[in-house]
XYZ file of C-alpha atoms in Angstrom:
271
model
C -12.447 -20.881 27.754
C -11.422 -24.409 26.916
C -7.687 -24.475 27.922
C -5.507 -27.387 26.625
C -2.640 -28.913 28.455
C -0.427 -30.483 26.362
C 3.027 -31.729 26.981
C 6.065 -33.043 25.468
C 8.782 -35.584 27.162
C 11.789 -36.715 24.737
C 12.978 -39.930 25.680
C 16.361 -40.450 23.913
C 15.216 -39.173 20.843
C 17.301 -39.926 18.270
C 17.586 -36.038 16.469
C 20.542 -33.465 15.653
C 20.307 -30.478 17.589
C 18.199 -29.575 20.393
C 20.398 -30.711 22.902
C 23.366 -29.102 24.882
C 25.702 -32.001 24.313
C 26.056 -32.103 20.402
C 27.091 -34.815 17.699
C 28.202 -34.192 14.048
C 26.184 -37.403 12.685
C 22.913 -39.842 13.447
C 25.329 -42.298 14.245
C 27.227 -40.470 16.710
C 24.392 -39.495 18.026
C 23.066 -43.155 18.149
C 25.783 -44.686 19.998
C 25.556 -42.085 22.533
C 22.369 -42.152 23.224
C 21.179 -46.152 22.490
C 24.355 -46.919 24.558
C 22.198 -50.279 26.808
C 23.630 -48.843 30.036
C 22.670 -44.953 29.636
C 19.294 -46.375 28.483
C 19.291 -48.253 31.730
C 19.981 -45.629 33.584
C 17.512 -42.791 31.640
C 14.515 -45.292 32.223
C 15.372 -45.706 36.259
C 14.947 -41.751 36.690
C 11.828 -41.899 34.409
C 10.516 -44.420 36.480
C 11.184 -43.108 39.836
C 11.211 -39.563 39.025
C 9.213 -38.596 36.440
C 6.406 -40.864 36.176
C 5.290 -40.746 40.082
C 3.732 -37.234 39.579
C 2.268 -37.627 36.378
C 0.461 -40.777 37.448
C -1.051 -38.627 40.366
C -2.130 -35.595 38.988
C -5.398 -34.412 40.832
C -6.453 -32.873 37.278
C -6.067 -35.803 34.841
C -7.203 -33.985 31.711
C -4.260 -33.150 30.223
C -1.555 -35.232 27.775
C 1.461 -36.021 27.767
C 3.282 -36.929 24.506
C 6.601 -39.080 24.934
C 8.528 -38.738 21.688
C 11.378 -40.794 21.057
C 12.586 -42.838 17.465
C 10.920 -45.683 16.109
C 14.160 -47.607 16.225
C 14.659 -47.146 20.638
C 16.015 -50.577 21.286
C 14.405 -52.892 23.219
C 12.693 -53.178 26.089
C 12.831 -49.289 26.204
C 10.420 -49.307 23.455
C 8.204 -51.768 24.452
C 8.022 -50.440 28.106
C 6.531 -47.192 26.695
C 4.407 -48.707 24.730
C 2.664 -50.666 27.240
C 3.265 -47.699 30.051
C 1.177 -45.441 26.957
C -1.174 -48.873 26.285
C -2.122 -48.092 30.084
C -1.744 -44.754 30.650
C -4.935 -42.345 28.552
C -2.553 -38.921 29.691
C 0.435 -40.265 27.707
C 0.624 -40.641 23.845
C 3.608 -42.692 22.277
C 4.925 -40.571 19.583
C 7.588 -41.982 17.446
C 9.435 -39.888 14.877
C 12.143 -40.926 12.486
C 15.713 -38.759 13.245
C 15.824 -35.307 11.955
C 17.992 -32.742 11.654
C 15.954 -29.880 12.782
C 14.860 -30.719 15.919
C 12.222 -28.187 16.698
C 10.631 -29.722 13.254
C 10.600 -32.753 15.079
C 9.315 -31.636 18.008
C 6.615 -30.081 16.759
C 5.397 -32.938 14.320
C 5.281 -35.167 17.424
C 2.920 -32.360 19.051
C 0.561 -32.113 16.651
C -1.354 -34.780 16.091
C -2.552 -34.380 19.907
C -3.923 -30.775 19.464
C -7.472 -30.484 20.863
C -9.751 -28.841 18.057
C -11.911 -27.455 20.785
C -9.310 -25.977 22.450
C -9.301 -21.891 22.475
C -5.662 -22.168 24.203
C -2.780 -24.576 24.542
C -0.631 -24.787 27.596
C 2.404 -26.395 26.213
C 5.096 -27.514 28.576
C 8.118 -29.546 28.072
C 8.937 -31.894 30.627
C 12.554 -33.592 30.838
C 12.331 -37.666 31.768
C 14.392 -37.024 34.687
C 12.579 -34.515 36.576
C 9.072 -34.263 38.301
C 6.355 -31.740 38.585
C 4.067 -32.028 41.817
C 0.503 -33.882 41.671
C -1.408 -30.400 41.800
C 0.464 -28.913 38.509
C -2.152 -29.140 35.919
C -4.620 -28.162 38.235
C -3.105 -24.741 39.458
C -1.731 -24.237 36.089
C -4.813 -24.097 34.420
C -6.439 -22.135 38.048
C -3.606 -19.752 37.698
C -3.726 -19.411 34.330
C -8.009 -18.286 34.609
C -6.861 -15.398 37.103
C -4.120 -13.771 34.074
C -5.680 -14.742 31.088
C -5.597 -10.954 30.120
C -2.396 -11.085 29.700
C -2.673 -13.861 27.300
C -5.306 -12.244 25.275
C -3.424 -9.121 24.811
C -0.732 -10.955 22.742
C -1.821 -14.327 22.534
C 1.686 -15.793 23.669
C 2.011 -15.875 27.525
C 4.383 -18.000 30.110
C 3.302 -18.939 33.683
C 6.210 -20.444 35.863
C 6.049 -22.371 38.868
C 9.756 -21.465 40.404
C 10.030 -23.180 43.606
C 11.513 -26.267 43.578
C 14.199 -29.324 44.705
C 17.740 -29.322 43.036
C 18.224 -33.199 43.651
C 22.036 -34.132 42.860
C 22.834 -37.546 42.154
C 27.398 -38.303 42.667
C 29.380 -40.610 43.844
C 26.430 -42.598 45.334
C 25.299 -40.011 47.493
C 21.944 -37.756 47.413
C 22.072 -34.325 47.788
C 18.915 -32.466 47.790
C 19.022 -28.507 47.674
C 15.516 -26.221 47.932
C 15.565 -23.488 45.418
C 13.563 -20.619 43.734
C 14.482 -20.229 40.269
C 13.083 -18.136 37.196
C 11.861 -20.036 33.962
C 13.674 -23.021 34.978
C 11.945 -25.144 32.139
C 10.253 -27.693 34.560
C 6.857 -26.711 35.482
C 6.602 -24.046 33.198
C 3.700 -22.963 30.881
C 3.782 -21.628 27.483
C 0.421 -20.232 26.569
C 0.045 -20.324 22.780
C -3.173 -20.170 20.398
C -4.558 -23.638 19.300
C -3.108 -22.402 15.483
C 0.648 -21.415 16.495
C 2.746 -24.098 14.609
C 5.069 -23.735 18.290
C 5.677 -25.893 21.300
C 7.484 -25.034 24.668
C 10.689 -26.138 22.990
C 10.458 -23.454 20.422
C 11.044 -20.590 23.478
C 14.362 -20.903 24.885
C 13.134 -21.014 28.658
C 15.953 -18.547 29.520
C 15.139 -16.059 27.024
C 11.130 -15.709 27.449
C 10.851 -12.056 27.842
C 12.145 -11.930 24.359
C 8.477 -12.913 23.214
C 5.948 -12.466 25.589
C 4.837 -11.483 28.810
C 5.265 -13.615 32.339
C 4.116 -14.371 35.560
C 6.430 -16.482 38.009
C 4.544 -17.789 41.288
C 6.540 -19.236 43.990
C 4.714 -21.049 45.864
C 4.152 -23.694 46.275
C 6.786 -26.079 45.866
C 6.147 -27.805 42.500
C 9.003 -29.377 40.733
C 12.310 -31.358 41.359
C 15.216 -30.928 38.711
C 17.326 -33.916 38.580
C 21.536 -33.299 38.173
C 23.494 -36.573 37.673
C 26.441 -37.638 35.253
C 23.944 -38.306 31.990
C 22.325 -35.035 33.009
C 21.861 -33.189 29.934
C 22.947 -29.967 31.593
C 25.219 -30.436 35.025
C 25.011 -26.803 36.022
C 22.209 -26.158 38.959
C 21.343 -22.759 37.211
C 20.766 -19.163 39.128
C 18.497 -18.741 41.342
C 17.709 -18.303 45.737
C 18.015 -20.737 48.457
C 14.665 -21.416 50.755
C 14.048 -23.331 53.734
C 11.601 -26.095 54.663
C 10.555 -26.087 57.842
C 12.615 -28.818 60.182
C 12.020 -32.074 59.586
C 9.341 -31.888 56.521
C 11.328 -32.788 53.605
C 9.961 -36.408 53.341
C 6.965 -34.854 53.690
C 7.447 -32.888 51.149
C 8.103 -35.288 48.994
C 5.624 -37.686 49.481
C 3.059 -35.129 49.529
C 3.811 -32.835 46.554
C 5.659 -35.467 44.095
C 4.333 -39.040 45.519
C 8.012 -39.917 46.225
C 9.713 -41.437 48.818
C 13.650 -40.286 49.762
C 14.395 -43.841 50.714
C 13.861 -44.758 46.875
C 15.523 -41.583 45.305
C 18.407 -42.414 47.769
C 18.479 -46.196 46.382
C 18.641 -44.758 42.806
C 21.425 -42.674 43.955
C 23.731 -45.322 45.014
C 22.722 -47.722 41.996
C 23.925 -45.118 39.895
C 27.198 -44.337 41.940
């Protein structure tokens, strides 16, 4: 069964809705979001963040669409260009402001549908967080050993919940294990190649609403970023776990190809 992992990363995208901070017009919306400094800031986590474990993904068939307007100022726009130029996972996708967002979302999907794909793993992935080097891999493993359930509906989620809660304030880094359900990073949304759906069509927090899931916990395979342009502040339910002593730069390096010297340094630029 040809599975197809396909993903979608909005980077500033200039669209109403969508969103949990809100404006009443484009051009609201565009000062907010085009504001140099924010931009600034958005492309350092990107850089240090997101990008590390994408670049080192033991299974590099999958893609990555990065959607954002055709009017991102410069040198955002040309750095994605050239970062998609070099890049074959990620596909620049640039779509005009609209008001419907999840119209928008999934006309930047589309074009990157595999026509010899029997299922689509969509995922949404947020330009501030990170997903560890193994995720397509075991995704599409984990997805072989349930596909059942995915046949029985056709609609099916698979989260990864174990993760890092990495808080960015005041210049300091605070870094806080956690197991949570459906957090929306690392998490699969198992659709039919003709479903005119992506992963942003299923509120994450509201999945059993349409189809059936499987949450593994281990092992540790994402980092959710919190910081002052976080879209969402709030760290979320969820359980505390424990690395062993002494293993979290470990950890790091190993799962996400980061190092906590670096994500420290971003810290206090941002402070």
């Amino acid at each position: 069964m040809r599975v197809q992992m396909l993903g979608l990363c909005r980077f500033s995208y200039l669209g109403l809705r969508g969103y949990q901070v809100e404006h009443d017009s484009i051009a609201a919306r565009r000062a907010y979001l085009y504001d140099p400094d924010r931009l600034a800031r958005r492309w350092l986590w990107f850089q240090t963040v997101a990008l590390p474990g994408w670049l080192a993904q033991t299974d590099p068939d999958f893609t990555l669409v990065i959607m954002t307007g055709p009017d991102l100022p410069e040198p955002w726009l040309g750095q994605l260009r050239d970062l998609c130029d070099r890049v074959p996972q990620l596909r620049l996708s640039l779509v005009p402001a609209m008001d419907y967002h999840l119209e928008a979302c999934h006309a930047a999907v589309a074009p990157h549908l595999d026509p010899d794909a029997q299922v689509i793993g969509h995922f949404r992935h947020d330009d501030d967080d990170a997903v560890a080097v193994d995720y397509i891999a075991r995704a599409r493993a984990d997805f072989a050993r349930v596909s059942p359930l995915w046949q029985a509906e056709g609609k099916l989620s698979l989260d990864y919940g174990r993760g890092l809660i990495i808080a960015a304030r005041d210049g300091q880094l605070k870094i806080t294990p956690r197991i949570c359900h459906n957090m929306g990073v690392a998490l699969t949304i198992f659709l039919a190649p003709d479903a005119p759906r992506t992963a942003l069509h299923f509120n994450h927090t509201k999945l059993a609403q349409w189809m059936p899931g499987v949450q593994v916990t281990r092992p540790l395979m994402f980092i959710r970023s919190i910081h002052a342009d976080s879209d969402s502040g709030d760290m979320g339910p969820g359980l505390p776990w424990q690395p062993e002593e002494g293993t979290m730069n470990r950890l790091l390096r190993s799962r996400f190809g980061l190092r906590r010297a670096d994500l420290a340094a971003l810290a206090r630029s941002l402070g």
